[in-house]
mmCIF file of C-alpha atoms in Angstrom:
data_model
loop_
_atom_site.group_PDB
_atom_site.id
_atom_site.type_symbol
_atom_site.label_atom_id
_atom_site.label_comp_id
_atom_site.label_asym_id
_atom_site.label_seq_id
_atom_site.Cartn_x
_atom_site.Cartn_y
_atom_site.Cartn_z
ATOM 1 C CA MET D 1 -30.322 7.428 -36.261
ATOM 2 C CA SER D 2 -29.372 3.774 -35.742
ATOM 3 C CA THR D 3 -27.873 2.381 -32.522
ATOM 4 C CA GLN D 4 -24.573 2.015 -34.338
ATOM 5 C CA ASP D 5 -24.620 5.716 -35.292
ATOM 6 C CA ASP D 6 -25.462 6.602 -31.668
ATOM 7 C CA SER D 7 -22.540 4.571 -30.458
ATOM 8 C CA ALA D 8 -20.154 6.083 -33.013
ATOM 9 C CA ALA D 9 -21.319 9.567 -32.045
ATOM 10 C CA LEU D 10 -20.839 8.763 -28.349
ATOM 11 C CA ASN D 11 -17.329 7.482 -28.985
ATOM 12 C CA GLU D 12 -16.457 10.545 -31.026
ATOM 13 C CA ARG D 13 -17.801 12.934 -28.372
ATOM 14 C CA HIS D 14 -15.780 11.014 -25.791
ATOM 15 C CA ARG D 15 -12.639 11.275 -27.925
ATOM 16 C CA VAL D 16 -13.031 15.035 -28.408
ATOM 17 C CA ARG D 17 -13.785 15.619 -24.716
ATOM 18 C CA MET D 18 -10.794 13.550 -23.604
ATOM 19 C CA GLU D 19 -8.526 15.255 -26.156
ATOM 20 C CA ARG D 20 -9.528 18.634 -24.716
ATOM 21 C CA LYS D 21 -9.005 17.343 -21.160
ATOM 22 C CA LYS D 22 -5.574 15.996 -22.101
ATOM 23 C CA ALA D 23 -4.537 19.371 -23.577
ATOM 24 C CA ILE D 24 -5.600 21.207 -20.413
ATOM 25 C CA ILE D 25 -3.892 18.721 -18.117
ATOM 26 C CA ASP D 26 -0.709 18.609 -20.221
ATOM 27 C CA ALA D 27 -0.514 22.415 -20.071
ATOM 28 C CA LYS D 28 -1.017 22.415 -16.307
ATOM 29 C CA ILE D 29 1.654 19.749 -15.859
ATOM 30 C CA ALA D 30 4.095 21.709 -18.042
ATOM 31 C CA ALA D 31 3.453 24.839 -15.948
ATOM 32 C CA ALA D 32 3.819 22.976 -12.645
ATOM 33 C CA ASP D 33 7.415 21.876 -12.922
ATOM 34 C CA LYS D 34 8.863 22.818 -9.532
ATOM 35 C CA GLN D 35 10.348 19.843 -7.691
ATOM 36 C CA ILE D 36 10.683 20.514 -4.007
ATOM 37 C CA GLY D 37 9.938 18.846 -0.706
ATOM 38 C CA ILE D 38 6.360 19.587 0.313
ATOM 39 C CA ILE D 39 4.329 19.582 3.507
ATOM 40 C CA ILE D 40 1.093 17.609 3.254
ATOM 41 C CA VAL D 41 -1.566 17.886 5.964
ATOM 42 C CA ASN D 42 -4.447 15.384 6.298
ATOM 43 C CA THR D 43 -7.097 16.644 8.686
ATOM 44 C CA GLY D 44 -10.881 16.466 9.298
ATOM 45 C CA ASN D 45 -13.083 13.990 11.165
ATOM 46 C CA GLY D 46 -13.267 11.304 8.487
ATOM 47 C CA LYS D 47 -11.237 8.164 7.911
ATOM 48 C CA GLY D 48 -8.107 7.963 5.810
ATOM 49 C CA LYS D 49 -5.838 10.584 7.398
ATOM 50 C CA SER D 50 -3.274 8.166 8.841
ATOM 51 C CA SER D 51 -3.761 5.455 6.249
ATOM 52 C CA SER D 52 -3.104 8.014 3.500
ATOM 53 C CA GLY D 53 0.135 8.973 5.275
ATOM 54 C CA PHE D 54 1.216 5.328 5.299
ATOM 55 C CA GLY D 55 0.165 4.923 1.672
ATOM 56 C CA MET D 56 2.453 7.827 0.787
ATOM 57 C CA ALA D 57 5.198 6.173 2.823
ATOM 58 C CA ILE D 58 5.046 3.062 0.640
ATOM 59 C CA ARG D 59 4.942 5.246 -2.478
ATOM 60 C CA ALA D 60 8.180 6.848 -1.302
ATOM 61 C CA LEU D 61 9.675 3.420 -0.498
ATOM 62 C CA GLY D 62 8.753 2.258 -3.994
ATOM 63 C CA HIS D 63 10.853 5.120 -5.375
ATOM 64 C CA GLY D 64 13.831 4.077 -3.233
ATOM 65 C CA MET D 65 13.478 6.815 -0.603
ATOM 66 C CA LYS D 66 14.056 6.271 3.093
ATOM 67 C CA VAL D 67 11.125 7.050 5.376
ATOM 68 C CA GLY D 68 10.947 8.208 8.998
ATOM 69 C CA VAL D 69 7.706 7.707 10.933
ATOM 70 C CA VAL D 70 6.742 9.158 14.305
ATOM 71 C CA GLN D 71 3.359 8.193 15.762
ATOM 72 C CA PHE D 72 2.105 10.757 18.275
ATOM 73 C CA ILE D 73 -0.641 9.876 20.786
ATOM 74 C CA LYS D 74 -1.372 6.435 19.347
ATOM 75 C CA GLY D 75 0.814 3.515 20.235
ATOM 76 C CA ALA D 76 -0.507 1.352 23.108
ATOM 77 C CA MET D 77 -1.744 -1.175 20.588
ATOM 78 C CA ALA D 78 0.602 -2.453 17.875
ATOM 79 C CA THR D 79 -0.976 -1.375 14.607
ATOM 80 C CA GLY D 80 -0.876 -3.219 11.316
ATOM 81 C CA GLU D 81 1.122 -0.421 9.694
ATOM 82 C CA GLU D 82 3.708 -0.587 12.487
ATOM 83 C CA GLN D 83 3.997 -4.370 12.314
ATOM 84 C CA PHE D 84 4.410 -4.202 8.561
ATOM 85 C CA LEU D 85 6.809 -1.255 8.350
ATOM 86 C CA ARG D 86 9.078 -2.679 11.056
ATOM 87 C CA ARG D 87 9.940 -5.458 8.589
ATOM 88 C CA PHE D 88 12.132 -2.938 6.719
ATOM 89 C CA PRO D 89 14.481 -1.459 9.318
ATOM 90 C CA ASP D 90 16.978 -0.298 6.666
ATOM 91 C CA GLU D 91 14.294 1.645 4.817
ATOM 92 C CA VAL D 92 11.892 2.768 7.545
ATOM 93 C CA SER D 93 12.732 4.252 10.947
ATOM 94 C CA PHE D 94 9.667 3.870 13.142
ATOM 95 C CA HIS D 95 9.066 5.626 16.456
ATOM 96 C CA ALA D 96 5.773 5.129 18.331
ATOM 97 C CA MET D 97 5.018 7.212 21.422
ATOM 98 C CA GLY D 98 3.729 4.038 23.024
ATOM 99 C CA GLU D 99 1.274 5.518 25.501
ATOM 100 C CA GLY D 100 -2.118 4.976 23.968
ATOM 101 C CA TYR D 101 -4.555 7.726 23.277
ATOM 102 C CA THR D 102 -4.582 10.679 25.586
ATOM 103 C CA TRP D 103 -7.978 9.783 27.015
ATOM 104 C CA GLU D 104 -6.539 6.432 28.050
ATOM 105 C CA THR D 105 -3.838 7.962 30.228
ATOM 106 C CA GLN D 106 -5.614 11.003 31.726
ATOM 107 C CA ASP D 107 -2.189 12.226 32.810
ATOM 108 C CA ARG D 108 -1.328 15.492 31.124
ATOM 109 C CA GLU D 109 2.181 15.817 32.560
ATOM 110 C CA ARG D 110 3.218 12.393 31.305
ATOM 111 C CA ASP D 111 1.651 13.060 27.890
ATOM 112 C CA ILE D 112 3.695 16.262 27.588
ATOM 113 C CA VAL D 113 6.942 14.458 28.403
ATOM 114 C CA LYS D 114 6.194 11.653 25.915
ATOM 115 C CA ALA D 115 5.126 14.076 23.182
ATOM 116 C CA GLY D 116 8.304 16.100 23.734
ATOM 117 C CA GLU D 117 10.418 12.960 23.329
ATOM 118 C CA ALA D 118 8.501 12.057 20.175
ATOM 119 C CA TRP D 119 9.167 15.545 18.790
ATOM 120 C CA GLN D 120 12.904 15.150 19.468
ATOM 121 C CA GLN D 121 12.774 12.013 17.316
ATOM 122 C CA ALA D 122 10.832 13.897 14.634
ATOM 123 C CA LYS D 123 13.501 16.606 14.719
ATOM 124 C CA ARG D 124 16.233 14.025 14.091
ATOM 125 C CA PHE D 125 14.370 12.891 10.952
ATOM 126 C CA LEU D 126 13.781 16.522 9.922
ATOM 127 C CA SER D 127 17.548 17.159 10.154
ATOM 128 C CA ASP D 128 18.554 14.167 8.035
ATOM 129 C CA PRO D 129 18.715 14.744 4.258
ATOM 130 C CA ALA D 130 18.999 10.959 3.723
ATOM 131 C CA ILE D 131 15.334 10.671 4.743
ATOM 132 C CA GLY D 132 13.092 11.491 1.779
ATOM 133 C CA MET D 133 9.790 11.434 3.621
ATOM 134 C CA VAL D 134 8.793 12.005 7.239
ATOM 135 C CA VAL D 135 5.344 10.907 8.450
ATOM 136 C CA LEU D 136 4.197 12.681 11.639
ATOM 137 C CA ASP D 137 1.104 10.659 12.429
ATOM 138 C CA GLU D 138 -1.468 12.303 14.744
ATOM 139 C CA LEU D 139 0.804 15.281 15.367
ATOM 140 C CA ASN D 140 -2.265 17.552 15.114
ATOM 141 C CA ILE D 141 -3.717 15.966 18.267
ATOM 142 C CA ALA D 142 -0.530 16.699 20.220
ATOM 143 C CA LEU D 143 -0.658 20.295 18.952
ATOM 144 C CA LYS D 144 -4.351 20.643 19.779
ATOM 145 C CA TYR D 145 -3.733 19.663 23.422
ATOM 146 C CA ARG D 146 -0.647 21.948 23.452
ATOM 147 C CA TYR D 147 1.627 19.045 24.345
ATOM 148 C CA ILE D 148 4.112 20.452 21.823
ATOM 149 C CA ASP D 149 4.697 24.100 20.987
ATOM 150 C CA ILE D 150 3.443 25.017 17.506
ATOM 151 C CA GLU D 151 6.190 27.645 17.036
ATOM 152 C CA THR D 152 8.916 25.024 17.581
ATOM 153 C CA VAL D 153 7.199 22.628 15.192
ATOM 154 C CA ILE D 154 6.920 25.233 12.440
ATOM 155 C CA ALA D 155 10.521 26.391 12.853
ATOM 156 C CA ASP D 156 11.815 22.804 12.652
ATOM 157 C CA LEU D 157 9.617 22.025 9.626
ATOM 158 C CA LEU D 158 10.848 25.079 7.741
ATOM 159 C CA GLU D 159 14.508 24.250 8.454
ATOM 160 C CA ARG D 160 14.320 20.718 7.054
ATOM 161 C CA PRO D 161 16.260 19.578 3.916
ATOM 162 C CA ALA D 162 14.877 21.184 0.732
ATOM 163 C CA MET D 163 13.806 17.946 -0.970
ATOM 164 C CA GLN D 164 12.279 16.255 2.071
ATOM 165 C CA HIS D 165 8.515 15.618 2.074
ATOM 166 C CA VAL D 166 6.525 15.682 5.313
ATOM 167 C CA VAL D 167 3.061 14.212 5.884
ATOM 168 C CA ILE D 168 1.220 15.400 9.004
ATOM 169 C CA THR D 169 -2.056 13.824 10.101
ATOM 170 C CA GLY D 170 -4.767 14.250 12.726
ATOM 171 C CA ARG D 171 -8.036 16.082 13.150
ATOM 172 C CA GLY D 172 -8.021 19.776 14.033
ATOM 173 C CA ALA D 173 -4.872 20.909 12.193
ATOM 174 C CA PRO D 174 -3.962 24.348 13.592
ATOM 175 C CA ALA D 175 -4.266 27.386 11.300
ATOM 176 C CA GLU D 176 -0.525 28.151 11.581
ATOM 177 C CA LEU D 177 0.275 24.711 10.182
ATOM 178 C CA ILE D 178 -2.241 24.996 7.334
ATOM 179 C CA GLU D 179 -0.661 28.346 6.494
ATOM 180 C CA ILE D 180 2.810 26.856 5.842
ATOM 181 C CA ALA D 181 1.576 23.580 4.280
ATOM 182 C CA ASP D 182 1.615 23.001 0.513
ATOM 183 C CA THR D 183 -1.222 20.490 0.266
ATOM 184 C CA VAL D 184 -4.043 20.261 2.786
ATOM 185 C CA THR D 185 -6.894 17.780 2.579
ATOM 186 C CA GLU D 186 -9.905 17.585 4.829
ATOM 187 C CA MET D 187 -11.271 14.066 5.222
ATOM 188 C CA ASN D 188 -14.999 14.330 5.933
ATOM 189 C CA VAL D 189 -17.285 11.554 7.163
ATOM 190 C CA VAL D 190 -20.125 10.710 4.811
ATOM 191 C CA LYS D 191 -20.870 7.396 6.533
ATOM 192 C CA HIS D 192 -19.052 5.389 9.190
ATOM 193 C CA ALA D 193 -19.291 1.633 9.880
ATOM 194 C CA PHE D 194 -18.785 2.310 13.615
ATOM 195 C CA LYS D 195 -22.189 4.021 13.770
ATOM 196 C CA ALA D 196 -23.788 0.856 12.382
ATOM 197 C CA GLY D 197 -22.406 -1.119 15.330
ATOM 198 C CA ILE D 198 -19.366 -2.507 13.541
ATOM 199 C CA GLY D 199 -16.279 -2.511 15.783
ATOM 200 C CA ALA D 200 -12.781 -1.256 14.999
ATOM 201 C CA GLN D 201 -11.248 -4.076 12.995
ATOM 202 C CA ALA D 202 -7.723 -5.224 12.197
ATOM 203 C CA GLY D 203 -6.721 -4.060 8.746
ATOM 204 C CA THR D 204 -9.263 -1.297 8.381
ATOM 205 C CA GLU D 205 -8.946 0.781 11.588
ATOM 206 C CA TRP D 206 -5.598 -0.311 13.074
ATOM 207 C CA MET Z 1 -3.616 32.073 42.415
ATOM 208 C CA SER Z 2 0.040 31.158 41.714
ATOM 209 C CA THR Z 3 1.253 29.757 38.394
ATOM 210 C CA GLN Z 4 1.669 26.402 40.081
ATOM 211 C CA ASP Z 5 -1.968 26.404 41.180
ATOM 212 C CA ASP Z 6 -3.013 27.334 37.637
ATOM 213 C CA SER Z 7 -1.031 24.427 36.262
ATOM 214 C CA ALA Z 8 -2.463 21.977 38.836
ATOM 215 C CA ALA Z 9 -5.989 23.164 37.995
ATOM 216 C CA LEU Z 10 -5.297 22.750 34.260
ATOM 217 C CA ASN Z 11 -3.978 19.231 34.800
ATOM 218 C CA GLU Z 12 -6.985 18.322 36.908
ATOM 219 C CA ARG Z 13 -9.449 19.707 34.349
ATOM 220 C CA HIS Z 14 -7.597 17.749 31.668
ATOM 221 C CA ARG Z 15 -7.788 14.563 33.750
ATOM 222 C CA VAL Z 16 -11.537 14.921 34.333
ATOM 223 C CA ARG Z 17 -12.219 15.744 30.675
ATOM 224 C CA MET Z 18 -10.163 12.783 29.458
ATOM 225 C CA GLU Z 19 -11.786 10.432 31.983
ATOM 226 C CA ARG Z 20 -15.223 11.445 30.678
ATOM 227 C CA LYS Z 21 -14.024 11.030 27.080
ATOM 228 C CA LYS Z 22 -12.638 7.577 27.864
ATOM 229 C CA ALA Z 23 -15.968 6.480 29.421
ATOM 230 C CA ILE Z 24 -17.896 7.623 26.338
ATOM 231 C CA ILE Z 25 -15.466 5.991 23.925
ATOM 232 C CA ASP Z 26 -15.260 2.748 25.923
ATOM 233 C CA ALA Z 27 -19.068 2.516 25.888
ATOM 234 C CA LYS Z 28 -19.181 3.127 22.138
ATOM 235 C CA ILE Z 29 -16.513 0.487 21.534
ATOM 236 C CA ALA Z 30 -18.389 -2.029 23.707
ATOM 237 C CA ALA Z 31 -21.573 -1.365 21.721
ATOM 238 C CA ALA Z 32 -19.818 -1.656 18.351
ATOM 239 C CA ASP Z 33 -18.723 -5.267 18.483
ATOM 240 C CA LYS Z 34 -19.741 -6.646 15.105
ATOM 241 C CA GLN Z 35 -16.802 -8.074 13.163
ATOM 242 C CA ILE Z 36 -17.555 -8.307 9.480
ATOM 243 C CA GLY Z 37 -15.976 -7.466 6.156
ATOM 244 C CA ILE Z 38 -16.772 -3.868 5.276
ATOM 245 C CA ILE Z 39 -16.869 -1.750 2.131
ATOM 246 C CA ILE Z 40 -14.916 1.495 2.414
ATOM 247 C CA VAL Z 41 -15.280 4.220 -0.225
ATOM 248 C CA ASN Z 42 -12.827 7.128 -0.552
ATOM 249 C CA THR Z 43 -14.164 9.820 -2.823
ATOM 250 C CA GLY Z 44 -14.021 13.629 -3.330
ATOM 251 C CA ASN Z 45 -11.618 15.905 -5.212
ATOM 252 C CA GLY Z 46 -8.867 16.040 -2.594
ATOM 253 C CA LYS Z 47 -5.697 14.036 -2.173
ATOM 254 C CA GLY Z 48 -5.420 10.852 -0.154
ATOM 255 C CA LYS Z 49 -8.060 8.593 -1.729
ATOM 256 C CA SER Z 50 -5.662 6.078 -3.299
ATOM 257 C CA SER Z 51 -2.884 6.536 -0.760
ATOM 258 C CA SER Z 52 -5.358 5.783 2.035
ATOM 259 C CA GLY Z 53 -6.340 2.592 0.196
ATOM 260 C CA PHE Z 54 -2.694 1.531 0.045
ATOM 261 C CA GLY Z 55 -2.191 2.487 3.688
ATOM 262 C CA MET Z 56 -5.053 0.159 4.586
ATOM 263 C CA ALA Z 57 -3.444 -2.524 2.419
ATOM 264 C CA ILE Z 58 -0.275 -2.405 4.533
ATOM 265 C CA ARG Z 59 -2.369 -2.402 7.714
ATOM 266 C CA ALA Z 60 -3.981 -5.617 6.492
ATOM 267 C CA LEU Z 61 -0.576 -7.065 5.550
ATOM 268 C CA GLY Z 62 0.676 -6.224 9.041
ATOM 269 C CA HIS Z 63 -2.116 -8.380 10.434
ATOM 270 C CA GLY Z 64 -1.129 -11.280 8.188
ATOM 271 C CA MET Z 65 -3.925 -10.904 5.641
ATOM 272 C CA LYS Z 66 -3.461 -11.375 1.915
ATOM 273 C CA VAL Z 67 -4.337 -8.383 -0.272
ATOM 274 C CA GLY Z 68 -5.576 -8.123 -3.861
ATOM 275 C CA VAL Z 69 -5.159 -4.826 -5.722
ATOM 276 C CA VAL Z 70 -6.708 -3.779 -9.019
ATOM 277 C CA GLN Z 71 -5.809 -0.359 -10.408
ATOM 278 C CA PHE Z 72 -8.449 0.925 -12.816
ATOM 279 C CA ILE Z 73 -7.692 3.725 -15.304
ATOM 280 C CA LYS Z 74 -4.207 4.489 -13.946
ATOM 281 C CA GLY Z 75 -1.291 2.367 -14.957
ATOM 282 C CA ALA Z 76 0.790 3.777 -17.826
ATOM 283 C CA MET Z 77 3.388 4.971 -15.328
ATOM 284 C CA ALA Z 78 4.757 2.560 -12.729
ATOM 285 C CA THR Z 79 3.759 4.033 -9.389
ATOM 286 C CA GLY Z 80 5.683 3.849 -6.137
ATOM 287 C CA GLU Z 81 2.944 1.784 -4.511
ATOM 288 C CA GLU Z 82 3.056 -0.713 -7.379
ATOM 289 C CA GLN Z 83 6.849 -0.981 -7.307
ATOM 290 C CA PHE Z 84 6.782 -1.489 -3.556
ATOM 291 C CA LEU Z 85 3.864 -3.920 -3.340
ATOM 292 C CA ARG Z 86 5.225 -6.110 -6.147
ATOM 293 C CA ARG Z 87 8.061 -7.010 -3.766
ATOM 294 C CA PHE Z 88 5.631 -9.285 -1.895
ATOM 295 C CA PRO Z 89 4.102 -11.568 -4.546
ATOM 296 C CA ASP Z 90 3.030 -14.145 -1.934
ATOM 297 C CA GLU Z 91 1.103 -11.534 0.057
ATOM 298 C CA VAL Z 92 -0.104 -9.067 -2.570
ATOM 299 C CA SER Z 93 -1.664 -9.810 -5.949
ATOM 300 C CA PHE Z 94 -1.377 -6.685 -8.065
ATOM 301 C CA HIS Z 95 -3.215 -6.017 -11.320
ATOM 302 C CA ALA Z 96 -2.790 -2.671 -13.107
ATOM 303 C CA MET Z 97 -4.946 -1.849 -16.121
ATOM 304 C CA GLY Z 98 -1.840 -0.518 -17.796
ATOM 305 C CA GLU Z 99 -3.380 1.970 -20.179
ATOM 306 C CA GLY Z 100 -2.821 5.343 -18.592
ATOM 307 C CA TYR Z 101 -5.554 7.773 -17.732
ATOM 308 C CA THR Z 102 -8.567 7.845 -19.943
ATOM 309 C CA TRP Z 103 -7.756 11.290 -21.320
ATOM 310 C CA GLU Z 104 -4.421 9.895 -22.473
ATOM 311 C CA THR Z 105 -6.004 7.242 -24.660
ATOM 312 C CA GLN Z 106 -9.093 9.042 -26.007
ATOM 313 C CA ASP Z 107 -10.318 5.649 -27.167
ATOM 314 C CA ARG Z 108 -13.532 4.715 -25.403
ATOM 315 C CA GLU Z 109 -13.860 1.252 -26.953
ATOM 316 C CA ARG Z 110 -10.402 0.210 -25.806
ATOM 317 C CA ASP Z 111 -10.990 1.668 -22.322
ATOM 318 C CA ILE Z 112 -14.175 -0.417 -21.996
ATOM 319 C CA VAL Z 113 -12.366 -3.622 -22.962
ATOM 320 C CA LYS Z 114 -9.506 -2.920 -20.535
ATOM 321 C CA ALA Z 115 -11.860 -1.947 -17.694
ATOM 322 C CA GLY Z 116 -13.879 -5.127 -18.283
ATOM 323 C CA GLU Z 117 -10.719 -7.219 -18.040
ATOM 324 C CA ALA Z 118 -9.756 -5.397 -14.832
ATOM 325 C CA TRP Z 119 -13.201 -6.133 -13.392
ATOM 326 C CA GLN Z 120 -12.778 -9.833 -14.195
ATOM 327 C CA GLN Z 121 -9.584 -9.741 -12.110
ATOM 328 C CA ALA Z 122 -11.422 -7.902 -9.326
ATOM 329 C CA LYS Z 123 -14.112 -10.576 -9.422
ATOM 330 C CA ARG Z 124 -11.490 -13.294 -8.933
ATOM 331 C CA PHE Z 125 -10.291 -11.527 -5.780
ATOM 332 C CA LEU Z 126 -13.895 -11.007 -4.621
ATOM 333 C CA SER Z 127 -14.503 -14.765 -4.951
ATOM 334 C CA ASP Z 128 -11.442 -15.804 -2.940
ATOM 335 C CA PRO Z 129 -11.914 -16.080 0.843
ATOM 336 C CA ALA Z 130 -8.121 -16.342 1.270
ATOM 337 C CA ILE Z 131 -7.891 -12.638 0.341
ATOM 338 C CA GLY Z 132 -8.668 -10.487 3.398
ATOM 339 C CA MET Z 133 -8.680 -7.141 1.642
ATOM 340 C CA VAL Z 134 -9.357 -6.047 -1.933
ATOM 341 C CA VAL Z 135 -8.317 -2.556 -3.077
ATOM 342 C CA LEU Z 136 -10.177 -1.335 -6.171
ATOM 343 C CA ASP Z 137 -8.203 1.786 -6.941
ATOM 344 C CA GLU Z 138 -9.934 4.415 -9.130
ATOM 345 C CA LEU Z 139 -12.901 2.128 -9.740
ATOM 346 C CA ASN Z 140 -15.195 5.157 -9.346
ATOM 347 C CA ILE Z 141 -13.708 6.727 -12.486
ATOM 348 C CA ALA Z 142 -14.459 3.600 -14.511
ATOM 349 C CA LEU Z 143 -18.019 3.657 -13.146
ATOM 350 C CA LYS Z 144 -18.420 7.360 -13.872
ATOM 351 C CA TYR Z 145 -17.538 6.855 -17.545
ATOM 352 C CA ARG Z 146 -19.791 3.774 -17.594
ATOM 353 C CA TYR Z 147 -16.896 1.538 -18.638
ATOM 354 C CA ILE Z 148 -18.214 -1.025 -16.144
ATOM 355 C CA ASP Z 149 -21.837 -1.666 -15.247
ATOM 356 C CA ILE Z 150 -22.667 -0.529 -11.699
ATOM 357 C CA GLU Z 151 -25.246 -3.309 -11.236
ATOM 358 C CA THR Z 152 -22.632 -6.000 -11.937
ATOM 359 C CA VAL Z 153 -20.189 -4.322 -9.552
ATOM 360 C CA ILE Z 154 -22.727 -4.161 -6.720
ATOM 361 C CA ALA Z 155 -23.863 -7.753 -7.204
ATOM 362 C CA ASP Z 156 -20.256 -9.015 -7.139
ATOM 363 C CA LEU Z 157 -19.422 -6.903 -4.071
ATOM 364 C CA LEU Z 158 -22.411 -8.217 -2.130
ATOM 365 C CA GLU Z 159 -21.566 -11.826 -2.983
ATOM 366 C CA ARG Z 160 -18.001 -11.656 -1.657
ATOM 367 C CA PRO Z 161 -16.768 -13.674 1.388
ATOM 368 C CA ALA Z 162 -18.302 -12.382 4.654
ATOM 369 C CA MET Z 163 -15.034 -11.336 6.307
ATOM 370 C CA GLN Z 164 -13.445 -9.707 3.255
ATOM 371 C CA HIS Z 165 -12.831 -5.937 3.340
ATOM 372 C CA VAL Z 166 -12.991 -3.861 0.163
ATOM 373 C CA VAL Z 167 -11.581 -0.377 -0.365
ATOM 374 C CA ILE Z 168 -12.855 1.537 -3.398
ATOM 375 C CA THR Z 169 -11.331 4.848 -4.455
ATOM 376 C CA GLY Z 170 -11.859 7.625 -6.978
ATOM 377 C CA ARG Z 171 -13.728 10.901 -7.260
ATOM 378 C CA GLY Z 172 -17.424 10.868 -8.056
ATOM 379 C CA ALA Z 173 -18.502 7.668 -6.273
ATOM 380 C CA PRO Z 174 -21.973 6.752 -7.609
ATOM 381 C CA ALA Z 175 -24.934 6.991 -5.218
ATOM 382 C CA GLU Z 176 -25.689 3.246 -5.594
ATOM 383 C CA LEU Z 177 -22.198 2.435 -4.300
ATOM 384 C CA ILE Z 178 -22.434 4.874 -1.373
ATOM 385 C CA GLU Z 179 -25.736 3.232 -0.507
ATOM 386 C CA ILE Z 180 -24.216 -0.226 0.015
ATOM 387 C CA ALA Z 181 -20.905 0.992 1.540
ATOM 388 C CA ASP Z 182 -20.233 0.841 5.297
ATOM 389 C CA THR Z 183 -17.737 3.707 5.550
ATOM 390 C CA VAL Z 184 -17.601 6.591 3.088
ATOM 391 C CA THR Z 185 -15.134 9.467 3.305
ATOM 392 C CA GLU Z 186 -15.017 12.535 1.131
ATOM 393 C CA MET Z 187 -11.536 13.940 0.686
ATOM 394 C CA ASN Z 188 -11.831 17.687 0.086
ATOM 395 C CA VAL Z 189 -9.110 20.017 -1.161
ATOM 396 C CA VAL Z 190 -8.221 22.804 1.247
ATOM 397 C CA LYS Z 191 -4.968 23.618 -0.546
ATOM 398 C CA HIS Z 192 -3.001 21.897 -3.312
ATOM 399 C CA ALA Z 193 0.721 22.197 -4.094
ATOM 400 C CA PHE Z 194 -0.034 21.747 -7.812
ATOM 401 C CA LYS Z 195 -1.785 25.132 -7.878
ATOM 402 C CA ALA Z 196 1.393 26.735 -6.522
ATOM 403 C CA GLY Z 197 3.313 25.458 -9.555
ATOM 404 C CA ILE Z 198 4.751 22.374 -7.872
ATOM 405 C CA GLY Z 199 4.722 19.358 -10.201
ATOM 406 C CA ALA Z 200 3.548 15.827 -9.478
ATOM 407 C CA GLN Z 201 6.416 14.272 -7.584
ATOM 408 C CA ALA Z 202 7.613 10.745 -6.905
ATOM 409 C CA GLY Z 203 6.528 9.647 -3.444
ATOM 410 C CA THR Z 204 3.759 12.151 -2.969
ATOM 411 C CA GLU Z 205 1.589 11.888 -6.108
ATOM 412 C CA TRP Z 206 2.694 8.587 -7.709
#
């Protein structure tokens, strides 16, 4: 068989395979036609949990939705996402706990007060049908340290407007949260620049 | 012991644990002081690969960097991230292949031409030191189908400006790419709304 025949055969196999794939995917899409606000959880030890939440925020903004963001735990350092999203005060409401990571403060009582205040802000977003997406960044950390009661969080999440999407990030998502979530992704480390002696850098880590 | 004593003991244990954690993390941060452009790969079958790339793009924008985006494979449908990022033409250069997913076209020859054109655009970004971050969305799919030569991709990546970050997304990242990457994350599905009959929705999937 000539090279040209090989190539034609390859193209034809590709066409048939893709046609079959298209039929399967089209059928799945036709079957999955529910439109409803979903809860997305990004957990695991790898990178991309928070950045994926902010990527979904700009997706929502691109579709004309309003977005509410609460950053739990993080906040001592102004992050790139905060600096950028604060440029759009009519579209994005941004609340940062503003106390750094919990190992920076070493003060459990103060962390609990701050986390409670942050949850009150989250609850305001979760009660507002004008907000199409709520990003609760690093909420899992606040839950892990029991700064916020998981039962309260779940009750407030389930009472939110029907079409509102929620993205929750942070390692160690509790089982109760995974149970009520619609989409859960675990980000796992395959390789990390930090281990090779490369510091946390503007744009990639914060 | 009274409840108050219990609580004081808990707070003290927390303080000691967090102090130890802070010392470890501070030491790691001090050791990891290299500042250099890194290659980040988001792969796996779970959600969050592309959205994390776009989240990092806004982080970079927040720090005043310019960003170049090339979307491989995707593109028939205007996505939220595209609609949003096109609002900032001075800060973000956006190139979408514009041919839909490969199983939509079923035409391998055309896909190869389009992917080659997209790579030429990527190469322009990878040659421009004014661009602080390049997002190569779904490049892994184009590599998987051998629409673009992996050797060319690696050579162009390694020749880029020293301080430029690159984020590459898509399932099935090739081993050669993982080898040269600095940070690699595998996004794994724990649960997916699609399986529960919920369709792809604006803001969360596109």
